[in-house]
Amino acid sequence: MITYSQTWPEPIVRVQSLAESGLNSIPSCYIKPSSQRPSKTNLTPQNDDININIPLIDLEHVSSEDQILRETVLKNVLKACREWGFFQVVNHGIDHELMKSAKEVWREFFNLPLEVKEEFANSPTTYEGYGSRLGVKKGAILDWSDYFFLHYMPPSLRNQAKWPALPSSLRIVIDEYSEEVVKLGGRILEIMSINLGLEEDFLMNAFGGENELGACLRVNFYPKCPQPDLTLGLSSHSDPGGMTILLPDDFVSGLQVRKGNDWITVKPVPNAFIINIGDQIQVMSNAIYKSVEHRVIVNPIQDRVSLAMFYNPKSDLLIQPAKELVTEEKPALYPPMTYDEYRLYIRMKGPCGKAQVESLASVCN
């Protein structure tokens, strides 16, 4: 039986309220250890970094009858999954106006009076609602961000009464947006399955099927920060779930992806989604695909809003390497574990690099 803490260890302070108070220095609880802080070059990319970006993949021909065009898309996704764990997609089939509306309604929500937002304050029990911290470790160094977290799939967990009632269009827009993003996730899982040499529905079935998989939305609000070189909007971590589909801010870059010993600042392409592999797909693929550490830097002048849809296995299913990918030469690298058991770690401790998935691999070695 998985149990979660019922309350936060300290009084919650909204980061947006701190930012809007006009403070010139950030409280000590947001100051990261020197080894975790972004360097000056991280905050201001150098000229030789301008053309470095995660792969950009055009999905237009993924269903083409032209085998050459289709195979090109599949190979591009495979290369990105193996070498980066991150990629952007265009021609993904989701209406650009819907994407724009989704960001606009959430920006409107975060600009509402604090007392209105506080009606949706969350707890560590489910994290659903308006929040400002991850993990329940007392005295933890916190991230410079607020968020709103909600469940969309399975339908049994979807409760629009827990979604903001203001702005008035939010529930309708986010329901439509979430439905389309979940469909996109299904198409990408098919591509990933095929590229592993598995049946195209393998990963979807391993997630519990299209009616039982988990999908939840976290809307991130990163307020402007007077000392961006001392903190992070989101600490370095790999995503504990299966796959993340991110709608980034068009105007302010902030997402950074680890590539070797470097941090690459992702430059969002207009009307593109950013896809990244989570720990559960690393486990299922027996580390053919790998989740990758990423973090978020903050800006001294501008706020940022992004929408992250987490595409996850059903919480009580055992997740383990696909038997088709386990051989004598490459045995199973991870023990079976439910997603509910796995995510307890991050819900208790907050973002911790890749410590959790790497600790599982050591169990099998």
C-alpha positions as YAML, in Angstrom:
chain: A
units: angstrom
residues:
- id: 1
  name: MET
  ca: [0.00, 0.00, 0.00]
- id: 2
  name: ILE
  ca: [1.53, 3.31, -1.11]
- id: 3
  name: THR
  ca: [1.01, 6.19, 1.31]
- id: 4
  name: TYR
  ca: [1.82, 9.85, 0.87]
- id: 5
  name: SER
  ca: [2.38, 12.66, 3.34]
- id: 6
  name: GLN
  ca: [-0.82, 14.60, 4.00]
- id: 7
  name: THR
  ca: [0.75, 18.02, 4.55]
- id: 8
  name: TRP
  ca: [3.70, 20.13, 3.45]
- id: 9
  name: PRO
  ca: [6.59, 20.29, 5.93]
- id: 10
  name: GLU
  ca: [6.66, 24.11, 5.98]
- id: 11
  name: PRO
  ca: [4.21, 26.92, 5.16]
- id: 12
  name: ILE
  ca: [3.83, 27.35, 1.42]
- id: 13
  name: VAL
  ca: [5.05, 30.60, -0.13]
- id: 14
  name: ARG
  ca: [3.98, 31.42, -3.69]
- id: 15
  name: VAL
  ca: [7.00, 32.27, -5.81]
- id: 16
  name: GLN
  ca: [4.98, 34.55, -8.06]
- id: 17
  name: SER
  ca: [4.04, 36.63, -5.01]
- id: 18
  name: LEU
  ca: [7.70, 36.87, -4.02]
- id: 19
  name: ALA
  ca: [8.66, 37.99, -7.53]
- id: 20
  name: GLU
  ca: [5.90, 40.61, -7.62]
- id: 21
  name: SER
  ca: [6.87, 42.00, -4.20]
- id: 22
  name: GLY
  ca: [9.85, 43.75, -5.77]
- id: 23
  name: LEU
  ca: [12.55, 41.96, -3.77]
- id: 24
  name: ASN
  ca: [16.14, 42.44, -4.96]
- id: 25
  name: SER
  ca: [17.54, 39.19, -3.54]
- id: 26
  name: ILE
  ca: [15.96, 35.77, -3.24]
- id: 27
  name: PRO
  ca: [15.37, 33.99, 0.09]
- id: 28
  name: SER
  ca: [18.06, 31.50, 1.09]
- id: 29
  name: CYS
  ca: [15.70, 28.52, 0.65]
- id: 30
  name: TYR
  ca: [15.87, 29.06, -3.15]
- id: 31
  name: ILE
  ca: [19.65, 29.37, -3.42]
- id: 32
  name: LYS
  ca: [21.12, 26.22, -4.96]
- id: 33
  name: PRO
  ca: [24.49, 24.75, -3.97]
- id: 34
  name: SER
  ca: [27.22, 26.24, -6.16]
- id: 35
  name: SER
  ca: [27.66, 22.96, -8.06]
- id: 36
  name: GLN
  ca: [24.00, 23.05, -9.18]
- id: 37
  name: ARG
  ca: [23.76, 26.70, -10.21]
- id: 38
  name: PRO
  ca: [23.65, 27.69, -13.87]
- id: 39
  name: SER
  ca: [26.86, 29.32, -15.02]
- id: 40
  name: LYS
  ca: [26.94, 32.69, -16.75]
- id: 41
  name: THR
  ca: [27.41, 30.92, -20.07]
- id: 42
  name: ASN
  ca: [24.38, 28.70, -19.32]
- id: 43
  name: LEU
  ca: [22.25, 31.79, -18.81]
- id: 44
  name: THR
  ca: [23.61, 33.55, -21.92]
- id: 45
  name: PRO
  ca: [24.40, 31.07, -24.73]
- id: 46
  name: GLN
  ca: [27.66, 31.79, -26.56]
- id: 47
  name: ASN
  ca: [27.90, 32.33, -30.30]
- id: 48
  name: ASP
  ca: [29.14, 28.78, -30.92]
- id: 49
  name: ASP
  ca: [26.02, 27.44, -29.16]
- id: 50
  name: ILE
  ca: [23.55, 29.24, -31.43]
- id: 51
  name: ASN
  ca: [23.13, 26.32, -33.84]
- id: 52
  name: ILE
  ca: [23.09, 23.58, -31.18]
- id: 53
  name: ASN
  ca: [19.59, 22.29, -30.52]
- id: 54
  name: ILE
  ca: [17.74, 19.05, -29.89]
- id: 55
  name: PRO
  ca: [16.60, 17.23, -33.06]
- id: 56
  name: LEU
  ca: [13.62, 18.62, -34.98]
- id: 57
  name: ILE
  ca: [11.40, 15.96, -36.60]
- id: 58
  name: ASP
  ca: [8.66, 16.53, -39.16]
- id: 59
  name: LEU
  ca: [5.86, 13.99, -38.61]
- id: 60
  name: GLU
  ca: [4.02, 14.83, -41.84]
- id: 61
  name: HIS
  ca: [4.93, 11.56, -43.58]
- id: 62
  name: VAL
  ca: [4.75, 9.16, -40.63]
- id: 63
  name: SER
  ca: [1.60, 7.56, -42.07]
- id: 64
  name: SER
  ca: [2.62, 7.95, -45.72]
- id: 65
  name: GLU
  ca: [2.16, 5.08, -48.17]
- id: 66
  name: ASP
  ca: [5.57, 6.07, -49.51]
- id: 67
  name: GLN
  ca: [7.83, 3.71, -47.58]
- id: 68
  name: ILE
  ca: [10.94, 5.82, -48.09]
- id: 69
  name: LEU
  ca: [9.30, 8.92, -46.58]
- id: 70
  name: ARG
  ca: [7.83, 6.91, -43.71]
- id: 71
  name: GLU
  ca: [11.11, 5.13, -42.95]
- id: 72
  name: THR
  ca: [12.90, 8.47, -42.86]
- id: 73
  name: VAL
  ca: [10.60, 9.69, -40.08]
- id: 74
  name: LEU
  ca: [11.03, 6.44, -38.14]
- id: 75
  name: LYS
  ca: [14.82, 6.59, -38.43]
- id: 76
  name: ASN
  ca: [14.89, 10.21, -37.30]
- id: 77
  name: VAL
  ca: [12.86, 9.36, -34.19]
- id: 78
  name: LEU
  ca: [15.05, 6.34, -33.43]
- id: 79
  name: LYS
  ca: [18.23, 8.41, -33.71]
- id: 80
  name: ALA
  ca: [16.78, 11.11, -31.43]
- id: 81
  name: CYS
  ca: [15.64, 8.55, -28.83]
- id: 82
  name: ARG
  ca: [19.05, 6.85, -28.77]
- id: 83
  name: GLU
  ca: [21.30, 9.91, -28.90]
- id: 84
  name: TRP
  ca: [19.33, 12.65, -27.16]
- id: 85
  name: GLY
  ca: [16.23, 11.38, -25.35]
- id: 86
  name: PHE
  ca: [14.65, 14.66, -26.50]
- id: 87
  name: PHE
  ca: [13.28, 15.96, -29.79]
- id: 88
  name: GLN
  ca: [10.84, 18.52, -31.17]
- id: 89
  name: VAL
  ca: [8.00, 17.61, -33.53]
- id: 90
  name: VAL
  ca: [6.18, 19.69, -36.12]
- id: 91
  name: ASN
  ca: [3.25, 18.73, -38.38]
- id: 92
  name: HIS
  ca: [1.94, 16.79, -35.39]
- id: 93
  name: GLY
  ca: [-1.75, 17.29, -36.23]
- id: 94
  name: ILE
  ca: [-2.75, 19.55, -33.33]
- id: 95
  name: ASP
  ca: [-4.32, 22.88, -34.23]
- id: 96
  name: HIS
  ca: [-1.97, 25.80, -33.65]
- id: 97
  name: GLU
  ca: [-4.76, 28.03, -32.36]
- id: 98
  name: LEU
  ca: [-5.66, 25.43, -29.74]
- id: 99
  name: MET
  ca: [-2.03, 25.36, -28.61]
- id: 100
  name: LYS
  ca: [-2.02, 29.15, -28.34]
- id: 101
  name: SER
  ca: [-5.33, 29.20, -26.44]
- id: 102
  name: ALA
  ca: [-4.05, 26.60, -23.96]
- id: 103
  name: LYS
  ca: [-1.10, 28.80, -23.02]
- id: 104
  name: GLU
  ca: [-3.23, 31.94, -22.89]
- id: 105
  name: VAL
  ca: [-5.85, 30.57, -20.48]
- id: 106
  name: TRP
  ca: [-3.19, 29.38, -18.07]
- id: 107
  name: ARG
  ca: [-1.35, 32.67, -18.17]
- id: 108
  name: GLU
  ca: [-4.69, 34.30, -17.33]
- id: 109
  name: PHE
  ca: [-5.10, 31.91, -14.41]
- id: 110
  name: PHE
  ca: [-1.71, 32.73, -12.92]
- id: 111
  name: ASN
  ca: [-2.50, 36.43, -13.24]
- id: 112
  name: LEU
  ca: [-5.66, 36.07, -11.12]
- id: 113
  name: PRO
  ca: [-5.70, 37.39, -7.53]
- id: 114
  name: LEU
  ca: [-3.89, 35.11, -5.11]
- id: 115
  name: GLU
  ca: [-7.01, 34.37, -3.06]
- id: 116
  name: VAL
  ca: [-8.73, 32.95, -6.16]
- id: 117
  name: LYS
  ca: [-5.80, 30.64, -6.93]
- id: 118
  name: GLU
  ca: [-5.51, 29.56, -3.29]
- id: 119
  name: GLU
  ca: [-8.96, 27.94, -3.54]
- id: 120
  name: PHE
  ca: [-7.18, 25.23, -5.55]
- id: 121
  name: ALA
  ca: [-4.14, 24.81, -3.26]
- id: 122
  name: ASN
  ca: [-2.77, 21.28, -3.39]
- id: 123
  name: SER
  ca: [-1.30, 18.79, -0.91]
- id: 124
  name: PRO
  ca: [1.34, 16.04, -1.26]
- id: 125
  name: THR
  ca: [-1.42, 13.42, -1.26]
- id: 126
  name: THR
  ca: [-2.02, 13.70, -5.01]
- id: 127
  name: TYR
  ca: [-0.31, 16.98, -5.98]
- id: 128
  name: GLU
  ca: [-3.47, 17.89, -7.88]
- id: 129
  name: GLY
  ca: [-4.10, 21.62, -7.80]
- id: 130
  name: TYR
  ca: [-2.12, 24.83, -7.32]
- id: 131
  name: GLY
  ca: [1.36, 24.18, -5.96]
- id: 132
  name: SER
  ca: [4.78, 25.66, -5.32]
- id: 133
  name: ARG
  ca: [7.03, 22.77, -4.32]
- id: 134
  name: LEU
  ca: [7.84, 19.16, -5.15]
- id: 135
  name: GLY
  ca: [8.82, 16.74, -2.40]
- id: 136
  name: VAL
  ca: [8.16, 16.85, 1.33]
- id: 137
  name: LYS
  ca: [11.70, 16.93, 2.68]
- id: 138
  name: LYS
  ca: [11.85, 19.52, 5.45]
- id: 139
  name: GLY
  ca: [14.38, 22.26, 4.83]
- id: 140
  name: ALA
  ca: [14.77, 21.38, 1.14]
- id: 141
  name: ILE
  ca: [16.21, 23.92, -1.29]
- id: 142
  name: LEU
  ca: [13.19, 24.90, -3.38]
- id: 143
  name: ASP
  ca: [12.73, 25.73, -7.06]
- id: 144
  name: TRP
  ca: [11.75, 29.18, -8.33]
- id: 145
  name: SER
  ca: [8.36, 28.20, -9.77]
- id: 146
  name: ASP
  ca: [4.66, 27.69, -9.16]
- id: 147
  name: TYR
  ca: [2.50, 25.16, -10.99]
- id: 148
  name: PHE
  ca: [-0.96, 23.70, -11.46]
- id: 149
  name: PHE
  ca: [-1.24, 19.91, -11.67]
- id: 150
  name: LEU
  ca: [-4.31, 18.01, -12.86]
- id: 151
  name: HIS
  ca: [-5.29, 14.49, -13.87]
- id: 152
  name: TYR
  ca: [-6.75, 13.77, -17.31]
- id: 153
  name: MET
  ca: [-6.44, 10.00, -17.77]
- id: 154
  name: PRO
  ca: [-7.73, 7.52, -16.84]
- id: 155
  name: PRO
  ca: [-11.25, 9.04, -16.95]
- id: 156
  name: SER
  ca: [-11.94, 7.77, -13.42]
- id: 157
  name: LEU
  ca: [-9.38, 10.29, -12.08]
- id: 158
  name: ARG
  ca: [-10.59, 13.20, -14.20]
- id: 159
  name: ASN
  ca: [-12.48, 15.64, -11.98]
- id: 160
  name: GLN
  ca: [-13.11, 19.02, -13.58]
- id: 161
  name: ALA
  ca: [-14.35, 20.37, -10.25]
- id: 162
  name: LYS
  ca: [-10.67, 20.40, -9.26]
- id: 163
  name: TRP
  ca: [-9.73, 22.39, -12.37]
- id: 164
  name: PRO
  ca: [-9.83, 26.21, -12.21]
- id: 165
  name: ALA
  ca: [-13.24, 27.73, -12.92]
- id: 166
  name: LEU
  ca: [-11.57, 30.97, -14.03]
- id: 167
  name: PRO
  ca: [-10.94, 32.04, -16.68]
- id: 168
  name: SER
  ca: [-14.34, 30.76, -17.78]
- id: 169
  name: SER
  ca: [-13.00, 29.07, -20.93]
- id: 170
  name: LEU
  ca: [-10.21, 27.16, -19.17]
- id: 171
  name: ARG
  ca: [-11.99, 23.86, -18.54]
- id: 172
  name: ILE
  ca: [-13.28, 23.62, -22.11]
- id: 173
  name: VAL
  ca: [-9.96, 24.59, -23.69]
- id: 174
  name: ILE
  ca: [-7.88, 22.25, -21.52]
- id: 175
  name: ASP
  ca: [-10.23, 19.32, -22.03]
- id: 176
  name: GLU
  ca: [-9.95, 19.70, -25.81]
- id: 177
  name: TYR
  ca: [-6.21, 20.32, -25.65]
- id: 178
  name: SER
  ca: [-5.54, 17.32, -23.39]
- id: 179
  name: GLU
  ca: [-7.59, 15.00, -25.60]
- id: 180
  name: GLU
  ca: [-5.51, 15.96, -28.65]
- id: 181
  name: VAL
  ca: [-2.16, 15.70, -26.86]
- id: 182
  name: VAL
  ca: [-3.03, 12.25, -25.50]
- id: 183
  name: LYS
  ca: [-3.78, 11.12, -29.07]
- id: 184
  name: LEU
  ca: [-0.42, 12.49, -30.20]
- id: 185
  name: GLY
  ca: [1.25, 10.55, -27.40]
- id: 186
  name: GLY
  ca: [-0.34, 7.35, -28.68]
- id: 187
  name: ARG
  ca: [1.05, 7.95, -32.17]
- id: 188
  name: ILE
  ca: [4.53, 8.56, -30.82]
- id: 189
  name: LEU
  ca: [4.39, 5.40, -28.70]
- id: 190
  name: GLU
  ca: [3.60, 3.44, -31.87]
- id: 191
  name: ILE
  ca: [6.70, 4.87, -33.57]
- id: 192
  name: MET
  ca: [8.86, 4.05, -30.55]
- id: 193
  name: SER
  ca: [7.50, 0.50, -30.41]
- id: 194
  name: ILE
  ca: [8.16, -0.14, -34.10]
- id: 195
  name: ASN
  ca: [11.69, 1.21, -33.76]
- id: 196
  name: LEU
  ca: [12.34, -1.30, -30.93]
- id: 197
  name: GLY
  ca: [11.29, -4.15, -33.24]
- id: 198
  name: LEU
  ca: [8.10, -4.70, -31.22]
- id: 199
  name: GLU
  ca: [4.43, -4.74, -32.21]
- id: 200
  name: GLU
  ca: [3.24, -1.18, -32.75]
- id: 201
  name: ASP
  ca: [0.82, -1.40, -29.81]
- id: 202
  name: PHE
  ca: [3.40, -2.84, -27.39]
- id: 203
  name: LEU
  ca: [4.15, 0.29, -25.39]
- id: 204
  name: MET
  ca: [0.52, 1.38, -25.35]
- id: 205
  name: ASN
  ca: [-0.52, -2.01, -23.96]
- id: 206
  name: ALA
  ca: [2.35, -1.91, -21.47]
- id: 207
  name: PHE
  ca: [0.97, 1.45, -20.30]
- id: 208
  name: GLY
  ca: [-2.41, -0.19, -19.68]
- id: 209
  name: GLY
  ca: [-4.18, 0.55, -22.97]
- id: 210
  name: GLU
  ca: [-5.62, 3.79, -24.28]
- id: 211
  name: ASN
  ca: [-8.44, 3.85, -21.70]
- id: 212
  name: GLU
  ca: [-6.34, 3.02, -18.64]
- id: 213
  name: LEU
  ca: [-3.02, 4.78, -19.21]
- id: 214
  name: GLY
  ca: [-2.15, 7.71, -17.00]
- id: 215
  name: ALA
  ca: [-2.02, 11.24, -18.38]
- id: 216
  name: CYS
  ca: [-1.64, 14.33, -16.25]
- id: 217
  name: LEU
  ca: [-0.93, 17.95, -17.02]
- id: 218
  name: ARG
  ca: [1.44, 20.17, -15.08]
- id: 219
  name: VAL
  ca: [1.35, 23.81, -16.05]
- id: 220
  name: ASN
  ca: [4.57, 25.50, -14.97]
- id: 221
  name: PHE
  ca: [4.80, 29.19, -14.12]
- id: 222
  name: TYR
  ca: [8.34, 30.50, -13.80]
- id: 223
  name: PRO
  ca: [8.28, 34.07, -12.41]
- id: 224
  name: LYS
  ca: [11.02, 36.53, -13.27]
- id: 225
  name: CYS
  ca: [13.89, 36.32, -10.79]
- id: 226
  name: PRO
  ca: [16.29, 39.02, -9.56]
- id: 227
  name: GLN
  ca: [19.15, 36.50, -9.14]
- id: 228
  name: PRO
  ca: [18.77, 33.86, -11.88]
- id: 229
  name: ASP
  ca: [22.38, 32.71, -11.44]
- id: 230
  name: LEU
  ca: [21.64, 31.44, -7.90]
- id: 231
  name: THR
  ca: [18.56, 29.29, -8.47]
- id: 232
  name: LEU
  ca: [16.62, 27.14, -10.94]
- id: 233
  name: GLY
  ca: [13.01, 27.06, -12.05]
- id: 234
  name: LEU
  ca: [13.17, 23.28, -11.90]
- id: 235
  name: SER
  ca: [16.10, 21.29, -10.57]
- id: 236
  name: SER
  ca: [17.94, 18.71, -12.67]
- id: 237
  name: HIS
  ca: [15.96, 15.48, -13.05]
- id: 238
  name: SER
  ca: [14.78, 12.84, -15.46]
- id: 239
  name: ASP
  ca: [11.03, 12.42, -15.72]
- id: 240
  name: PRO
  ca: [9.82, 9.44, -13.65]
- id: 241
  name: GLY
  ca: [6.95, 8.57, -15.99]
- id: 242
  name: GLY
  ca: [6.83, 7.19, -19.51]
- id: 243
  name: MET
  ca: [7.04, 10.18, -21.84]
- id: 244
  name: THR
  ca: [6.51, 13.93, -21.61]
- id: 245
  name: ILE
  ca: [4.94, 16.14, -24.26]
- id: 246
  name: LEU
  ca: [5.86, 19.76, -23.55]
- id: 247
  name: LEU
  ca: [4.33, 22.90, -25.01]
- id: 248
  name: PRO
  ca: [7.01, 25.51, -24.31]
- id: 249
  name: ASP
  ca: [6.88, 29.28, -24.06]
- id: 250
  name: ASP
  ca: [7.38, 30.75, -27.53]
- id: 251
  name: PHE
  ca: [9.21, 33.85, -26.34]
- id: 252
  name: VAL
  ca: [11.43, 32.91, -23.38]
- id: 253
  name: SER
  ca: [13.80, 29.94, -23.47]
- id: 254
  name: GLY
  ca: [14.41, 28.11, -20.22]
- id: 255
  name: LEU
  ca: [14.57, 24.35, -20.74]
- id: 256
  name: GLN
  ca: [18.09, 22.91, -20.65]
- id: 257
  name: VAL
  ca: [19.01, 19.34, -21.61]
- id: 258
  name: ARG
  ca: [22.17, 17.57, -20.47]
- id: 259
  name: LYS
  ca: [24.34, 16.38, -23.36]
- id: 260
  name: GLY
  ca: [27.46, 14.75, -21.96]
- id: 261
  name: ASN
  ca: [28.94, 17.29, -19.56]
- id: 262
  name: ASP
  ca: [27.17, 20.26, -21.18]
- id: 263
  name: TRP
  ca: [23.81, 21.90, -20.68]
- id: 264
  name: ILE
  ca: [22.10, 22.74, -23.99]
- id: 265
  name: THR
  ca: [19.46, 25.47, -23.89]
- id: 266
  name: VAL
  ca: [16.56, 24.31, -26.05]
- id: 267
  name: LYS
  ca: [15.41, 26.84, -28.61]
- id: 268
  name: PRO
  ca: [11.70, 26.17, -29.18]
- id: 269
  name: VAL
  ca: [10.50, 26.00, -32.77]
- id: 270
  name: PRO
  ca: [7.17, 27.83, -33.35]
- id: 271
  name: ASN
  ca: [4.15, 25.51, -33.05]
- id: 272
  name: ALA
  ca: [6.31, 22.52, -32.11]
- id: 273
  name: PHE
  ca: [6.02, 20.17, -29.16]
- id: 274
  name: ILE
  ca: [9.06, 18.97, -27.24]
- id: 275
  name: ILE
  ca: [9.05, 15.20, -26.56]
- id: 276
  name: ASN
  ca: [11.23, 13.51, -24.01]
- id: 277
  name: ILE
  ca: [11.65, 9.94, -22.81]
- id: 278
  name: GLY
  ca: [10.91, 9.17, -19.16]
- id: 279
  name: ASP
  ca: [12.34, 6.55, -16.83]
- id: 280
  name: GLN
  ca: [9.54, 4.03, -17.49]
- id: 281
  name: ILE
  ca: [10.34, 3.81, -21.22]
- id: 282
  name: GLN
  ca: [14.03, 3.48, -20.34]
- id: 283
  name: VAL
  ca: [13.05, 0.48, -18.21]
- id: 284
  name: MET
  ca: [10.71, -1.07, -20.81]
- id: 285
  name: SER
  ca: [13.29, -0.67, -23.59]
- id: 286
  name: ASN
  ca: [16.00, -2.16, -21.34]
- id: 287
  name: ALA
  ca: [17.98, 1.08, -21.76]
- id: 288
  name: ILE
  ca: [17.91, 1.12, -25.57]
- id: 289
  name: TYR
  ca: [16.11, 4.43, -25.08]
- id: 290
  name: LYS
  ca: [17.32, 6.54, -22.17]
- id: 291
  name: SER
  ca: [15.70, 9.27, -20.16]
- id: 292
  name: VAL
  ca: [17.88, 12.36, -19.94]
- id: 293
  name: GLU
  ca: [18.51, 14.89, -17.21]
- id: 294
  name: HIS
  ca: [17.03, 18.31, -17.82]
- id: 295
  name: ARG
  ca: [16.40, 21.46, -15.82]
- id: 296
  name: VAL
  ca: [14.88, 24.92, -16.18]
- id: 297
  name: ILE
  ca: [16.68, 28.23, -15.80]
- id: 298
  name: VAL
  ca: [14.83, 31.43, -14.92]
- id: 299
  name: ASN
  ca: [14.86, 34.90, -16.43]
- id: 300
  name: PRO
  ca: [15.50, 38.26, -14.69]
- id: 301
  name: ILE
  ca: [13.04, 40.15, -16.90]
- id: 302
  name: GLN
  ca: [10.25, 37.87, -18.10]
- id: 303
  name: ASP
  ca: [7.93, 35.21, -16.70]
- id: 304
  name: ARG
  ca: [7.56, 31.87, -18.51]
- id: 305
  name: VAL
  ca: [4.61, 29.48, -18.90]
- id: 306
  name: SER
  ca: [4.88, 25.91, -20.21]
- id: 307
  name: LEU
  ca: [2.48, 22.96, -20.32]
- id: 308
  name: ALA
  ca: [3.89, 19.47, -19.66]
- id: 309
  name: MET
  ca: [1.65, 16.47, -20.38]
- id: 310
  name: PHE
  ca: [3.02, 13.40, -18.61]
- id: 311
  name: TYR
  ca: [2.12, 10.19, -20.44]
- id: 312
  name: ASN
  ca: [2.45, 7.41, -17.86]
- id: 313
  name: PRO
  ca: [1.75, 3.72, -17.28]
- id: 314
  name: LYS
  ca: [-1.29, 2.73, -15.25]
- id: 315
  name: SER
  ca: [-0.11, 3.15, -11.68]
- id: 316
  name: ASP
  ca: [-0.56, -0.45, -10.48]
- id: 317
  name: LEU
  ca: [0.95, -2.29, -13.47]
- id: 318
  name: LEU
  ca: [4.34, -3.94, -13.14]
- id: 319
  name: ILE
  ca: [6.86, -2.21, -15.38]
- id: 320
  name: GLN
  ca: [9.88, -4.19, -16.52]
- id: 321
  name: PRO
  ca: [12.06, -4.68, -19.61]
- id: 322
  name: ALA
  ca: [10.21, -6.18, -22.59]
- id: 323
  name: LYS
  ca: [11.05, -9.87, -22.76]
- id: 324
  name: GLU
  ca: [11.76, -9.50, -26.49]
- id: 325
  name: LEU
  ca: [14.61, -7.11, -25.60]
- id: 326
  name: VAL
  ca: [16.19, -9.35, -22.96]
- id: 327
  name: THR
  ca: [18.92, -11.72, -24.12]
- id: 328
  name: GLU
  ca: [21.76, -13.67, -22.59]
- id: 329
  name: GLU
  ca: [24.14, -11.00, -23.86]
- id: 330
  name: LYS
  ca: [21.92, -8.22, -22.50]
- id: 331
  name: PRO
  ca: [19.95, -9.41, -19.47]
- id: 332
  name: ALA
  ca: [17.21, -7.38, -17.83]
- id: 333
  name: LEU
  ca: [18.75, -4.25, -16.32]
- id: 334
  name: TYR
  ca: [15.83, -3.38, -14.04]
- id: 335
  name: PRO
  ca: [13.63, -5.29, -11.57]
- id: 336
  name: PRO
  ca: [9.82, -5.24, -11.94]
- id: 337
  name: MET
  ca: [8.16, -2.33, -10.13]
- id: 338
  name: THR
  ca: [4.82, -0.53, -10.37]
- id: 339
  name: TYR
  ca: [4.79, 3.10, -11.43]
- id: 340
  name: ASP
  ca: [3.04, 3.96, -8.16]
- id: 341
  name: GLU
  ca: [5.98, 2.49, -6.22]
- id: 342
  name: TYR
  ca: [8.48, 4.21, -8.46]
- id: 343
  name: ARG
  ca: [7.04, 7.72, -8.29]
- id: 344
  name: LEU
  ca: [6.88, 7.65, -4.49]
- id: 345
  name: TYR
  ca: [10.60, 8.48, -4.55]
- id: 346
  name: ILE
  ca: [10.19, 11.81, -6.36]
- id: 347
  name: ARG
  ca: [7.02, 12.67, -4.47]
- id: 348
  name: MET
  ca: [8.95, 12.36, -1.22]
- id: 349
  name: LYS
  ca: [12.33, 13.78, -2.22]
- id: 350
  name: GLY
  ca: [11.65, 16.01, -5.21]
- id: 351
  name: PRO
  ca: [13.85, 16.17, -8.35]
- id: 352
  name: CYS
  ca: [17.15, 14.26, -7.89]
- id: 353
  name: GLY
  ca: [18.89, 13.96, -11.25]
- id: 354
  name: LYS
  ca: [18.84, 10.34, -12.46]
- id: 355
  name: ALA
  ca: [19.53, 8.87, -9.04]
- id: 356
  name: GLN
  ca: [16.42, 6.73, -8.91]
- id: 357
  name: VAL
  ca: [16.56, 4.88, -12.22]
- id: 358
  name: GLU
  ca: [20.33, 4.37, -11.87]
- id: 359
  name: SER
  ca: [19.84, 2.89, -8.42]
- id: 360
  name: LEU
  ca: [17.41, 0.34, -9.91]
- id: 361
  name: ALA
  ca: [19.97, -0.74, -12.50]
- id: 362
  name: SER
  ca: [22.54, -1.33, -9.76]
- id: 363
  name: VAL
  ca: [20.13, -3.76, -8.08]
- id: 364
  name: CYS
  ca: [20.33, -6.06, -11.10]
- id: 365
  name: ASN
  ca: [24.11, -5.82, -11.55]
...
